[in-house]
Short mmCIF file of C-alpha atoms in Angstrom, two decimals:
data_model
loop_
_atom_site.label_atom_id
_atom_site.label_comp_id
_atom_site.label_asym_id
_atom_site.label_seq_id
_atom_site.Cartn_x
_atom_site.Cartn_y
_atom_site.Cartn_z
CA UNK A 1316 0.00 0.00 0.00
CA UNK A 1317 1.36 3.49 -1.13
CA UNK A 1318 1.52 5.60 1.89
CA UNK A 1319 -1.07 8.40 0.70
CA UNK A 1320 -3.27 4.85 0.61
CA UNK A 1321 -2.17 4.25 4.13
CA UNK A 1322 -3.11 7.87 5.30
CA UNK A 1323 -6.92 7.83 3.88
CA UNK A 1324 -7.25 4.97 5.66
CA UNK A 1325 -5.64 5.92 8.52
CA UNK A 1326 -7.53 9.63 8.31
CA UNK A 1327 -11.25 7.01 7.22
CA UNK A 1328 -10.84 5.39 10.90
CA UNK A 1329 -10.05 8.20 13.01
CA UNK A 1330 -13.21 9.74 11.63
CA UNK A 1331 -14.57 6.58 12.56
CA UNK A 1332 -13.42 6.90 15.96
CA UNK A 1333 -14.02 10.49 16.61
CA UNK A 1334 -17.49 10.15 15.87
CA UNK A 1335 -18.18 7.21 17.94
CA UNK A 1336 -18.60 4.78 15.58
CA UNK A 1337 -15.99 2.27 16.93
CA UNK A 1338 -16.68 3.36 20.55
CA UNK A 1339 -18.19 -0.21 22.67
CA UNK A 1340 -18.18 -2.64 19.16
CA UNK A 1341 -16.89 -5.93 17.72
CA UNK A 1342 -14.56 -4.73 15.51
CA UNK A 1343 -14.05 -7.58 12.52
CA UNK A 1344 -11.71 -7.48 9.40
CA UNK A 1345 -13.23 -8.94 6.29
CA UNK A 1346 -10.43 -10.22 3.94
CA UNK A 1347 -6.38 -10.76 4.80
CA UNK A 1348 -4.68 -8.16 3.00
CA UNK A 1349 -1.29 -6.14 3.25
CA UNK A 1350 -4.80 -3.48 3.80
CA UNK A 1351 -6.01 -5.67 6.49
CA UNK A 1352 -2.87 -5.81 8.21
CA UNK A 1353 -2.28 -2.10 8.30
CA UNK A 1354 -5.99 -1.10 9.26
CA UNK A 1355 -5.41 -3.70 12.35
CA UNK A 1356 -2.38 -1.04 12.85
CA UNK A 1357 -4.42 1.61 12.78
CA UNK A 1358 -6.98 0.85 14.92
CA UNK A 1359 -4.56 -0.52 17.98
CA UNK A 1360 -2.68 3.34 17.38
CA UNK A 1361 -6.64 4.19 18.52
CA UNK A 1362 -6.88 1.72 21.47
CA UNK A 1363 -9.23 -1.23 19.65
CA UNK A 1364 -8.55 -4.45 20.17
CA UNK A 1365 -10.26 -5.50 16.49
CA UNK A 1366 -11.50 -9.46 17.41
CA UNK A 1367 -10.82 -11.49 14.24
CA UNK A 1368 -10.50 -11.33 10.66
CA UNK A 1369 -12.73 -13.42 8.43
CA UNK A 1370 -11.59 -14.72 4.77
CA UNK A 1371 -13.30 -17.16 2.36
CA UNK A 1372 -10.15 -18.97 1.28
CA UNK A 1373 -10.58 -22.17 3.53
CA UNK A 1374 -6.57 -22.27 3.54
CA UNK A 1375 -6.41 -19.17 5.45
CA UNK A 1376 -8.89 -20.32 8.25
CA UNK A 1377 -7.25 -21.47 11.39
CA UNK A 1378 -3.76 -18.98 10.48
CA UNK A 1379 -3.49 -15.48 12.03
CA UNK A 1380 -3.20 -12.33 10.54
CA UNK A 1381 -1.61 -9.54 13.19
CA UNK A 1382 -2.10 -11.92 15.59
CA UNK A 1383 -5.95 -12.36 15.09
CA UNK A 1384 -7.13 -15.72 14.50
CA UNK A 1385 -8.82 -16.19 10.43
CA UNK A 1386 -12.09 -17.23 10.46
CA UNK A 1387 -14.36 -17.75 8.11
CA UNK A 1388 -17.26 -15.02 7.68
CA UNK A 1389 -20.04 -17.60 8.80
CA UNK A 1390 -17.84 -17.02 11.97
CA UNK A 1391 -18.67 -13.29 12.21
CA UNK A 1392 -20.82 -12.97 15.99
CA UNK A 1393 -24.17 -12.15 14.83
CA UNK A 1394 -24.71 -8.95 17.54
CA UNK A 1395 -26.07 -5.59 17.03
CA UNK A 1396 -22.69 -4.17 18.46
CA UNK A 1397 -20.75 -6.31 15.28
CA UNK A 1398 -19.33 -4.13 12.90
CA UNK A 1399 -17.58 -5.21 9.78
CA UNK A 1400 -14.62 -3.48 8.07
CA UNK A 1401 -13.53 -3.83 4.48
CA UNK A 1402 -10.73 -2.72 2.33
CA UNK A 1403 -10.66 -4.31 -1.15
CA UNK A 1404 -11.71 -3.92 -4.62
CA UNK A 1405 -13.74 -6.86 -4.19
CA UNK A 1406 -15.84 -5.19 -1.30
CA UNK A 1407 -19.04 -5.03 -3.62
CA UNK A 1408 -19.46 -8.60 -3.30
CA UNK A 1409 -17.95 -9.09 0.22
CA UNK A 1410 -20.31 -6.69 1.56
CA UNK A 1411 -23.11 -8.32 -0.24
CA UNK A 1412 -22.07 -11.47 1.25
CA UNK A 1413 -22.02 -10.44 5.11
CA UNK A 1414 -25.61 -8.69 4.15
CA UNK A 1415 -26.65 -12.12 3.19
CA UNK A 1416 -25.31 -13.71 6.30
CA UNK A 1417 -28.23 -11.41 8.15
CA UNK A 1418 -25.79 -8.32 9.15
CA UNK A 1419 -27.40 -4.40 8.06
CA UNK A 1420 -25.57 -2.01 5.55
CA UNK A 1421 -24.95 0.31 8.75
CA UNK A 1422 -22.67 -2.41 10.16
CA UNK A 1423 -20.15 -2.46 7.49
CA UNK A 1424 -17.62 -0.31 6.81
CA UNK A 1425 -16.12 -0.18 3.41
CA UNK A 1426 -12.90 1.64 2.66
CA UNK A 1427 -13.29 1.49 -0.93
CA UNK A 1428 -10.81 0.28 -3.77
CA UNK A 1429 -11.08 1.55 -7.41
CA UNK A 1430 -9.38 1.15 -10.55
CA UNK A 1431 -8.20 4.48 -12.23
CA UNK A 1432 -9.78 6.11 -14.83
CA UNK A 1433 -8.15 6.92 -17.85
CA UNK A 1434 -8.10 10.60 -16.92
CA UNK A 1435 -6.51 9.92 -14.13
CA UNK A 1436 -3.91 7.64 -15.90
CA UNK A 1437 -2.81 10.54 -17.96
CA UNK A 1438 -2.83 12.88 -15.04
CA UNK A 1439 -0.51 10.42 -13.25
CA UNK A 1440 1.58 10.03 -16.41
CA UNK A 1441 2.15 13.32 -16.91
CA UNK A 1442 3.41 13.88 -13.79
CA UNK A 1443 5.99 11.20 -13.71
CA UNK A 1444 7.33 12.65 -17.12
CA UNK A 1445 7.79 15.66 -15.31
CA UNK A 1446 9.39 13.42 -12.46
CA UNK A 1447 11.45 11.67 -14.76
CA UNK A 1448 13.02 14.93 -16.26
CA UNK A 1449 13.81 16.03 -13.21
CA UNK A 1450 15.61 13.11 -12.64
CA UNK A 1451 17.81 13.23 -15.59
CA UNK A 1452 18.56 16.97 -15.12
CA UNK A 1453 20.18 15.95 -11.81
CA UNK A 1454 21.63 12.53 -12.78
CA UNK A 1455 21.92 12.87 -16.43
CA UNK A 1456 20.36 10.09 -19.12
CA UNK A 1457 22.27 7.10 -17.48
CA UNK A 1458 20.05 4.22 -16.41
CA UNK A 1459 17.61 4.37 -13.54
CA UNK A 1460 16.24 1.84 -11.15
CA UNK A 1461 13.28 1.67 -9.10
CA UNK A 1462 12.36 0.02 -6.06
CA UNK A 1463 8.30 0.90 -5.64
CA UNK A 1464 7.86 -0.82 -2.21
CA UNK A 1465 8.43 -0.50 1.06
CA UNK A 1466 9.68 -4.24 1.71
CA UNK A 1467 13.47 -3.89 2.95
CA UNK A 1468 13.71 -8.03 2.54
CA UNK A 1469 13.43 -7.11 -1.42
CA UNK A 1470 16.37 -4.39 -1.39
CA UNK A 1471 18.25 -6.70 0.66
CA UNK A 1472 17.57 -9.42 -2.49
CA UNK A 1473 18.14 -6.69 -4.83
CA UNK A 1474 21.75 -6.02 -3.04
CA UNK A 1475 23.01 -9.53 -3.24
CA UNK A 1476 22.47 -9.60 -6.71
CA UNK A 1477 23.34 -6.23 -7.27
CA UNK A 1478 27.06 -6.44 -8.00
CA UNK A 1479 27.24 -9.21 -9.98
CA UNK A 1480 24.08 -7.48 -12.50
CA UNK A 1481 26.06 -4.37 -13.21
CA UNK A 1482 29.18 -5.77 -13.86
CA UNK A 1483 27.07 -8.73 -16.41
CA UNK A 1484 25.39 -5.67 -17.71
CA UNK A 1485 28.85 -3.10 -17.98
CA UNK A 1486 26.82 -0.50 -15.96
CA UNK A 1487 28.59 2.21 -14.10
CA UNK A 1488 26.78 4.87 -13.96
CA UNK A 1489 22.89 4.66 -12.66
CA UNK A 1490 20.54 6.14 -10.69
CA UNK A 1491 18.84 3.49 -7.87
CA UNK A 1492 15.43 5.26 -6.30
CA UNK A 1493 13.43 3.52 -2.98
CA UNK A 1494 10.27 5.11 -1.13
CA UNK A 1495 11.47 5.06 2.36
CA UNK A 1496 14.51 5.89 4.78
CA UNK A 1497 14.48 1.88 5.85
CA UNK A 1498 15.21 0.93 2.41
CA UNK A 1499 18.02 3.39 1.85
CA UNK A 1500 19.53 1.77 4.84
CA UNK A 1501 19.22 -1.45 3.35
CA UNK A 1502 21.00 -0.55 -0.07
CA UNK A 1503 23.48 1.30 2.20
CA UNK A 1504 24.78 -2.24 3.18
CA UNK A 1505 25.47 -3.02 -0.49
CA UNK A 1506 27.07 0.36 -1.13
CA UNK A 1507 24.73 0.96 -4.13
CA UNK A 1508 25.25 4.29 -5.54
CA UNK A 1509 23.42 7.24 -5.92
CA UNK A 1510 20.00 6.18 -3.85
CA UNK A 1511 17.68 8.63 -3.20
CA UNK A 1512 14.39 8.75 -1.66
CA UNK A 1513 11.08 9.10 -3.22
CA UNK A 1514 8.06 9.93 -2.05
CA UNK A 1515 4.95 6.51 -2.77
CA UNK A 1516 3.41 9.61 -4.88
CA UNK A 1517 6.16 10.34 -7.31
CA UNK A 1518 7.25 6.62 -7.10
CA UNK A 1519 3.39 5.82 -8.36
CA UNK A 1520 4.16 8.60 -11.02
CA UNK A 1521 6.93 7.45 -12.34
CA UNK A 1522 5.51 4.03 -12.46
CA UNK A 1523 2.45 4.71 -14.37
CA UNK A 1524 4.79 7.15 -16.81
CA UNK A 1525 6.51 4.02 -17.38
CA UNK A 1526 3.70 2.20 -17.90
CA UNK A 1527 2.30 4.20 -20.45
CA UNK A 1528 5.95 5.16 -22.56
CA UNK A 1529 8.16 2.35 -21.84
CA UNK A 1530 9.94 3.37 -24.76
CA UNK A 1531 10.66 7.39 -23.38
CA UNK A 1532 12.65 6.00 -20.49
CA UNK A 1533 15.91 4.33 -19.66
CA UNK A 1534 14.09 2.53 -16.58
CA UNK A 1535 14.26 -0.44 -14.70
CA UNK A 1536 11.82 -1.71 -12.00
CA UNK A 1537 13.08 -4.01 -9.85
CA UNK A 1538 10.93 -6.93 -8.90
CA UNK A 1539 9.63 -10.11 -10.45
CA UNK A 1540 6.15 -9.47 -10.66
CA UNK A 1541 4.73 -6.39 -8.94
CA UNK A 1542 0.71 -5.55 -9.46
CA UNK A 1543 0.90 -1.89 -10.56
CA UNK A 1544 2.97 -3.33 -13.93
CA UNK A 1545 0.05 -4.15 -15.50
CA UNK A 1546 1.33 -6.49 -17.98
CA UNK A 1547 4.03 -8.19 -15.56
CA UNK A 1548 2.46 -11.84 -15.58
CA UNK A 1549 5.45 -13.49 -13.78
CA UNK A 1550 3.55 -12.67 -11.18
CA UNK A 1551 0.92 -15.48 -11.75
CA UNK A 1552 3.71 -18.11 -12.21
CA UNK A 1553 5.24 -17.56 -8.78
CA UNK A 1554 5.11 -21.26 -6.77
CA UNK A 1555 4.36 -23.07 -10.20
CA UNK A 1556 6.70 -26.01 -10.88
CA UNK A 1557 9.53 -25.06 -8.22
CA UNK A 1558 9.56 -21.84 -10.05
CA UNK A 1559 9.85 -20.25 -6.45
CA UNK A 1560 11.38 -16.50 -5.07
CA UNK A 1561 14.79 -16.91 -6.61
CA UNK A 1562 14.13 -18.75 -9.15
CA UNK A 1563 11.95 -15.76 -10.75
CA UNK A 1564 14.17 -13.60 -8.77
CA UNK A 1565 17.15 -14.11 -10.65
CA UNK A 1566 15.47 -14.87 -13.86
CA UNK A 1567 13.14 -11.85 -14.36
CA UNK A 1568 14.89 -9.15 -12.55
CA UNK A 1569 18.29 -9.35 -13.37
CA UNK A 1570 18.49 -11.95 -16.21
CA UNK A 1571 20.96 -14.32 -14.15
CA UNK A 1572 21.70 -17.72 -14.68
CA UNK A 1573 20.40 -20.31 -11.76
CA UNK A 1574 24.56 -20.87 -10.93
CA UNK A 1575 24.74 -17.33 -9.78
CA UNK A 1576 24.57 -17.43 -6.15
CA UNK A 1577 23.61 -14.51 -4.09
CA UNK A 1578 26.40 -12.58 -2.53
CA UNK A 1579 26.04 -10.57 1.34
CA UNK A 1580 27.67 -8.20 2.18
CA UNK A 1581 31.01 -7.40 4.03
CA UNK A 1582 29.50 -6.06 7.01
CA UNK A 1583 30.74 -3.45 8.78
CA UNK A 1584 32.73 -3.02 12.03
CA UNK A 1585 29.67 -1.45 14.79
CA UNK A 1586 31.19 -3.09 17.51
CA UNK A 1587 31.20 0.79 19.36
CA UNK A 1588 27.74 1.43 18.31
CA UNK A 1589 26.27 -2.42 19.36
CA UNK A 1590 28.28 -2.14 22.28
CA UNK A 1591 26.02 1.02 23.57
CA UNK A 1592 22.71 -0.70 22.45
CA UNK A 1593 23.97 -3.57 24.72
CA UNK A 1594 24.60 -1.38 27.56
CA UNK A 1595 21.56 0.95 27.27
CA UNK A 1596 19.06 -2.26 27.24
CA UNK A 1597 21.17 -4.48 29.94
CA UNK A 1598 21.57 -7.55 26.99
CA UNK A 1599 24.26 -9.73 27.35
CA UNK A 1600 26.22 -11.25 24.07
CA UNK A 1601 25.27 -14.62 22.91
CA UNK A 1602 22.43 -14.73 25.33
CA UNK A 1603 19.98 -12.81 24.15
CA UNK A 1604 16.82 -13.94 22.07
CA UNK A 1605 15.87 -11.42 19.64
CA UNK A 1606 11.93 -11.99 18.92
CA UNK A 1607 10.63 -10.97 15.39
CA UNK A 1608 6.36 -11.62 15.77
CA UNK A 1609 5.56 -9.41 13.07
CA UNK A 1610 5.16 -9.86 9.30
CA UNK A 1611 3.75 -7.58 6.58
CA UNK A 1612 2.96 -10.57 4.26
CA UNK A 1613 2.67 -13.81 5.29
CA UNK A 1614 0.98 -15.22 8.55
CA UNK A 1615 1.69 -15.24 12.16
CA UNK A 1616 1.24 -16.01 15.57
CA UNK A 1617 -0.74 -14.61 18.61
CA UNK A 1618 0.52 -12.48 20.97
CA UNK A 1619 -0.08 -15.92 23.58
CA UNK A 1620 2.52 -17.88 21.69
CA UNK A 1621 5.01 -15.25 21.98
CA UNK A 1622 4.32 -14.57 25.80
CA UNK A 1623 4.78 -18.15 26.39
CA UNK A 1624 7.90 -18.68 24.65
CA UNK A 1625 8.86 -15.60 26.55
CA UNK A 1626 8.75 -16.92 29.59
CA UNK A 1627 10.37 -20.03 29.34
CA UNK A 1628 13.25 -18.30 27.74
CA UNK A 1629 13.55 -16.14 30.96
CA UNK A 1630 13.31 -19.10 32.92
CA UNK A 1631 16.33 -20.79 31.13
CA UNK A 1632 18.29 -17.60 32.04
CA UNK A 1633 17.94 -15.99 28.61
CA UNK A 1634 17.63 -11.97 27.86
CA UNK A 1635 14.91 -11.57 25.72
CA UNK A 1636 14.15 -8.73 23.43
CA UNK A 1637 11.88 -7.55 20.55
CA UNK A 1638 12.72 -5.90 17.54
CA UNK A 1639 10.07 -3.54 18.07
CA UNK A 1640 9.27 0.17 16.25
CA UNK A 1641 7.34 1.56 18.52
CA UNK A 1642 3.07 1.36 18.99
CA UNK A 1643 1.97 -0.62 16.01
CA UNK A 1644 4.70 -3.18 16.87
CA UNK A 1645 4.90 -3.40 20.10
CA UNK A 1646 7.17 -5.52 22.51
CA UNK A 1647 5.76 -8.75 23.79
CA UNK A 1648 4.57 -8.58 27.12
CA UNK A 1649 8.09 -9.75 29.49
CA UNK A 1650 10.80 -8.91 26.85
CA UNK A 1651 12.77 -5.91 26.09
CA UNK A 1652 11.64 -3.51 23.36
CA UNK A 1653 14.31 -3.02 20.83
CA UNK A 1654 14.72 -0.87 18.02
CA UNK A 1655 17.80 -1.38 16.02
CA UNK A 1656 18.01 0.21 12.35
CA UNK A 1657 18.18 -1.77 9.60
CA UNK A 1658 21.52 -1.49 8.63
CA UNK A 1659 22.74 -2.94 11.90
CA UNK A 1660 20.54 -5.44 12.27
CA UNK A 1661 23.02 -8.55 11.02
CA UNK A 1662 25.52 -7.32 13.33
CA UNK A 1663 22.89 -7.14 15.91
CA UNK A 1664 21.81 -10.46 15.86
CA UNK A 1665 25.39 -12.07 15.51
CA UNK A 1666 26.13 -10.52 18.84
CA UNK A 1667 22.71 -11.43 20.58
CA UNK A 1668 22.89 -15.05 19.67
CA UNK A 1669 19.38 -16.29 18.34
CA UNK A 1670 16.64 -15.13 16.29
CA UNK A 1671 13.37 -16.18 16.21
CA UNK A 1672 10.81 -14.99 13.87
CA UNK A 1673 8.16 -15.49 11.74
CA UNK A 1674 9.13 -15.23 7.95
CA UNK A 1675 9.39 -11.46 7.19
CA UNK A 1676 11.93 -9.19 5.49
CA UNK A 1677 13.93 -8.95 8.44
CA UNK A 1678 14.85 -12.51 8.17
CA UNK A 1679 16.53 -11.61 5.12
CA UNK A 1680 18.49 -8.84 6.28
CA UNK A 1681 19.32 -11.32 9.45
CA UNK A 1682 20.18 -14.43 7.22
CA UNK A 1683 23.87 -13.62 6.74
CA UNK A 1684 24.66 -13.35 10.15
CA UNK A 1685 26.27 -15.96 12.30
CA UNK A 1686 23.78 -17.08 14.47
CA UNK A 1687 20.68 -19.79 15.68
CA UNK A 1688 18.05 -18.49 13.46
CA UNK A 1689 14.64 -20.07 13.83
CA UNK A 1690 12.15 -18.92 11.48
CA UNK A 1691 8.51 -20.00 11.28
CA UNK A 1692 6.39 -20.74 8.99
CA UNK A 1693 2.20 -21.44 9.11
CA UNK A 1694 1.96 -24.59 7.08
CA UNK A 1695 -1.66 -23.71 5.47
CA UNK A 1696 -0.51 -20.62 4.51
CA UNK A 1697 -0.26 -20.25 0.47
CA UNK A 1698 1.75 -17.92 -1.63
CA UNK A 1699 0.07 -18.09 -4.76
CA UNK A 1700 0.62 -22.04 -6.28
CA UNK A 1701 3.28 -22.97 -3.63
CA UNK A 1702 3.20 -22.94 0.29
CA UNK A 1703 5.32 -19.63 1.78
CA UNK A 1704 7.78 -22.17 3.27
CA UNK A 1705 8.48 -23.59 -0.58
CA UNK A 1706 8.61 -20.24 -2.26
CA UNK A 1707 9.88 -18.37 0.92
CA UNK A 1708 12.48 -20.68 2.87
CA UNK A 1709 15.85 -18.73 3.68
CA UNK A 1710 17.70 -22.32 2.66
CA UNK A 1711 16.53 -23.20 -0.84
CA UNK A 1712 16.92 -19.46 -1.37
CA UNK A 1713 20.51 -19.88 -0.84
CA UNK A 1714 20.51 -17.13 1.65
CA UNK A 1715 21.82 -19.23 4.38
CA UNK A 1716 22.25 -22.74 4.69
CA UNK A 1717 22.16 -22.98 8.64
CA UNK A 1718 18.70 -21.57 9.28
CA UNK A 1719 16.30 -23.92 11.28
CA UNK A 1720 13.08 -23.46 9.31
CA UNK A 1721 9.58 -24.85 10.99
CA UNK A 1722 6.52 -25.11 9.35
CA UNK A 1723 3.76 -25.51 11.86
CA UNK A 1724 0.07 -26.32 12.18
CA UNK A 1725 -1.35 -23.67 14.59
CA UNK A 1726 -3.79 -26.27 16.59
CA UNK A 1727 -2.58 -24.78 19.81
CA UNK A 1728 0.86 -23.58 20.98
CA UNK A 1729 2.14 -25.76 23.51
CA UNK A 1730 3.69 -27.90 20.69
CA UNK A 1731 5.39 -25.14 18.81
CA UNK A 1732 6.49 -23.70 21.84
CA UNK A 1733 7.92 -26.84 22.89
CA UNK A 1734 9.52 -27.51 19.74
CA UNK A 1735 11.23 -24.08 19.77
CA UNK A 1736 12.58 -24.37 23.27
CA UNK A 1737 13.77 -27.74 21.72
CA UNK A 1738 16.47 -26.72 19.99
CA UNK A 1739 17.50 -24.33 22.63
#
C-alpha cells in the first residue's frame, strides 16, 4: 500500500473513531490483506482491540493475521454491536455477502478500492514525465532503477544480486530510487550508488509514466512481478513447478543464470555502536533472544505464543528482546523492546545469539549473520501455487544454509512452543 493509501485509511478510521462509531463494538476485518494488516495497525494506534479477521479462502482459516485468529465469515458474531470493516476492490461482493449472512448495511464499513480512470492515468503520467526529467537533469540520461515498495527483505535481495548485475550488464553509472529511509539503509549495506528517496506519490508517477511510454525512459523496476505493472504476468507463475522466489528472482529481474549465487555483504565493524545498544538495554552477548512476531505478508502467531515462549526463555536464564518500532509493533509482554536500524541489524543479531521470527523481510536482512536463526512458517498458509515455506524458505533461497526453518500447524501452541525451546 502506497503511503497516501495508508493515510486515507488511517484519516477514514479516526473519523470513525471520533465520531463514535468504533466506541463499545466488535470490531471484525473482512479479507487478509497487506490493507487488512495495516488497518489492524491503525486501529490498535486508537486503542481497539479489532476481534478477528474473516476470509473465504478455507486455507487461510485457522492462520493469524496480526495476531488475530482467520475465520471464516459464517464465523462473524451475529450482535447488534458487530461491525464489519472492508478494504478491497472486491468489497461489492464481500459486503453483499455479510448482508446475506443477516448483518445491516450500517454495520459495514467499506474503505473502498477503485481502478483508475483513464483521466486519471494521464494525469498520473504526466506527472511522472515531469518526475522523470527532473531526474535526468540531476543525474543525467544514465540508467535508472526503481524500487516501488516498502519491503526492505526485497532491497536486501536486490543487493546480493546487485554487483554481480552491473558488472554482467557493464553498468557504471545509474541512478537506484526507494520510497522510504528503511530501504536506503538497506541498499546502504550493499554500497549501491546514488539512492535517493522518493516519495509513494512520485514513485506511483513514475511508475504509471513508465507504464504508459516504456519506450521514453531508460528505466528499470526491480521486482519479479509487482501488481501496478500491468502487464508483468510473472507474477501469476510464482510457486508453479519449483519456479519459487529466486528462481523468478534471478530470472526476471536481473536476467541471471540459476549458478549465480547470491552474494552478502562485508559487514561493517559497529562493535562501538552495538556495544552502547547492549549497555543501554542491559543484553548480554550470545544470550539474548531477539523476537521478530511481526510480518507484513505472510501469517503469524498470537501475541499468547510469543508470551509463552517468553517466559520459558527467561526461565532458562535468557535476555529476551523484541525488535520492536514503537506502537503498532509493540514488545511482547516480558521482553525488552528493541529498536535497532536496519543497517545494523546482522551485526545485531550475531552478537545477541538467536533469532526467532516469523518469515518477514527482516529474516533476510538477518540471514547472513552468524547465528541460531529459527524462522517459522504457518503450514496452510499459500503464496500463490506454492506454500510460503516452498517459495519463501531462507535455505533453498541460498541465503543461508544454517537456518532452522519450521513449518507448523497452529492447533494450539504448547507444541510449537515446545519444539522451539527444543532446539535451545
Amino acid at each position: 500500500m502506497y503511503k497516501y493509501k495508508q493515510d486515507y485509511v488511517e484519516k477514514k478510521i479516526y473519523k470513525l473513531h471520533q465520531r463514535g462509531k468504533l466506541k463499545n463494538k466488535d470490531i471484525y476485518l473482512f479479507g487478509v490483506s497487506n490493507n487488512t494488516r495495516r488497518m489492524i495497525r491503525a486501529l490498535r494506534d486508537l486503542g481497539y482491540s479489532p476481534l478477528q479477521v474473516a476470509d473465504n479462502d478455507k486455507r487461510k482459516q485457522n492462520s493469524h493475521c496480526s495476531g488475530l485468529e482467520v475465520v471464516s465469515p459464517e464465523a462473524i458474531r451475529k450482535h447488534h454491536t458487530t461491525i464489519i470493516l472492508i478494504h478491497s476492490y472486491f468489497w461489492r461482493e464481500m459486503r453483499l455477502q455479510i448482508m446475506n449472512y443477516g448483518f445491516s448495511k450500517s454495520q459495514i464499513y467499506v474503505f473502498g478500492l477503485r481502478e483508475k480512470t483513464l483521466g486519471r492515468q494521464l494525469f498520473e503520467c504526466w506527472m511522472g514525465e515531469k518526475i522523470y526529467k527532473r531526474l535526468v537533469k540531476k543525474y543525467g540520461n544514465i540508467p535508472f532503477f526503481l524500487c516501488p515498495y516498502t519491503g526492505t527483505g526485497d532491497i536486501y535481495l536486490i543487493g546480493v544480486f546487485w554487483k554481480e548485475y552491473i558488472t554482467k550488464e557493464k553498468i557504471s553509472r545509474y541512478g537506484f530510487f526507494v520510497i522510504s529511509n528503511a530501504c536506503r539503509k538497506v541498499a546502504s549495506l550493499f554500497e549501491i550508488e546514488n539512492v535517493e528517496i522518493l516519495n509513494q506519490k512520485e514513485s506511483s508517477y513514475l511508475v504509471q509514466y513508465y507504464n504508459l511510454c516504456p519506450t521514453e525512459v531508460n528505466l528499470k523496476i526491480l521486482n519479479d512481478g509487482w501488481a501496478p505493472v500491468g502487464w508483468n504476468q510473472s507474477e501469476w507463475l510464482r510457486g508453479y513447478k519449483g519456479m519459487y522466489f529466486m528462481e523468478l528472482f534471478r530470472k526476471f529481474v536481473f536476467g541471471l543464470p540459476d549458478t549465480s549465487i547470491p552474494e552478502h555483504p562485508l559487514f561493517p565493524d559497529l562493535s562501538g555502536e552495538l556495544e552502547k545498544l547492549f549497555n543501554k538495554y542491559k543484553l548480554v552477548e550470545k544470550k539474548t533472544v531477539v523476537l521478530s512476531p511481526y510480518s507484513n505478508t505472510l501469517a503469524d502467531l498470537p501475541n499468547g505464543f510469543w508470551e509463552e515462549i517468553t517466559t520459558k526463555l527467561l526461565k532458562k536464564g535468557y535476555v529476551v528482546c523484541t525488535n520492536s518500532s514503537g506502537a503498532q509493533e509493540p514488545a511482547i509482554a516480558g521482553s525488552i523492546p528493541v529498536f535497532f536500524p536496519l543497517h545494523m541489524a546482522p551485526q545485531f543479531i550475531e552478537k545477541a545469539g538467536i533469532f526467532i521470527g516469523v518469515r518477514s523481510g527482516l529474516c533476510d536482512v538477518a540471514s547472513g549473520a552468524d547465528a541460531k536463526k529459527i524462522i517459522l512458517y504457518d503450514a496452510g498458509d499459500r503464496f500463490y501455487n506454492s506454500s510460503a515455506f516452498e517459495y519463501f524458505s531462507l535455505n533453498h533461497m541460498g541465503l543461508c544454509s544454517d537456518a532452522i526453518e519450521i513449518e507448523y500447524q497452529y492447533c494450539g501452541r504448547g507444541e510449537i512452543v515446545s519444539k522451539v525451546i527444543g532446539l535451545l
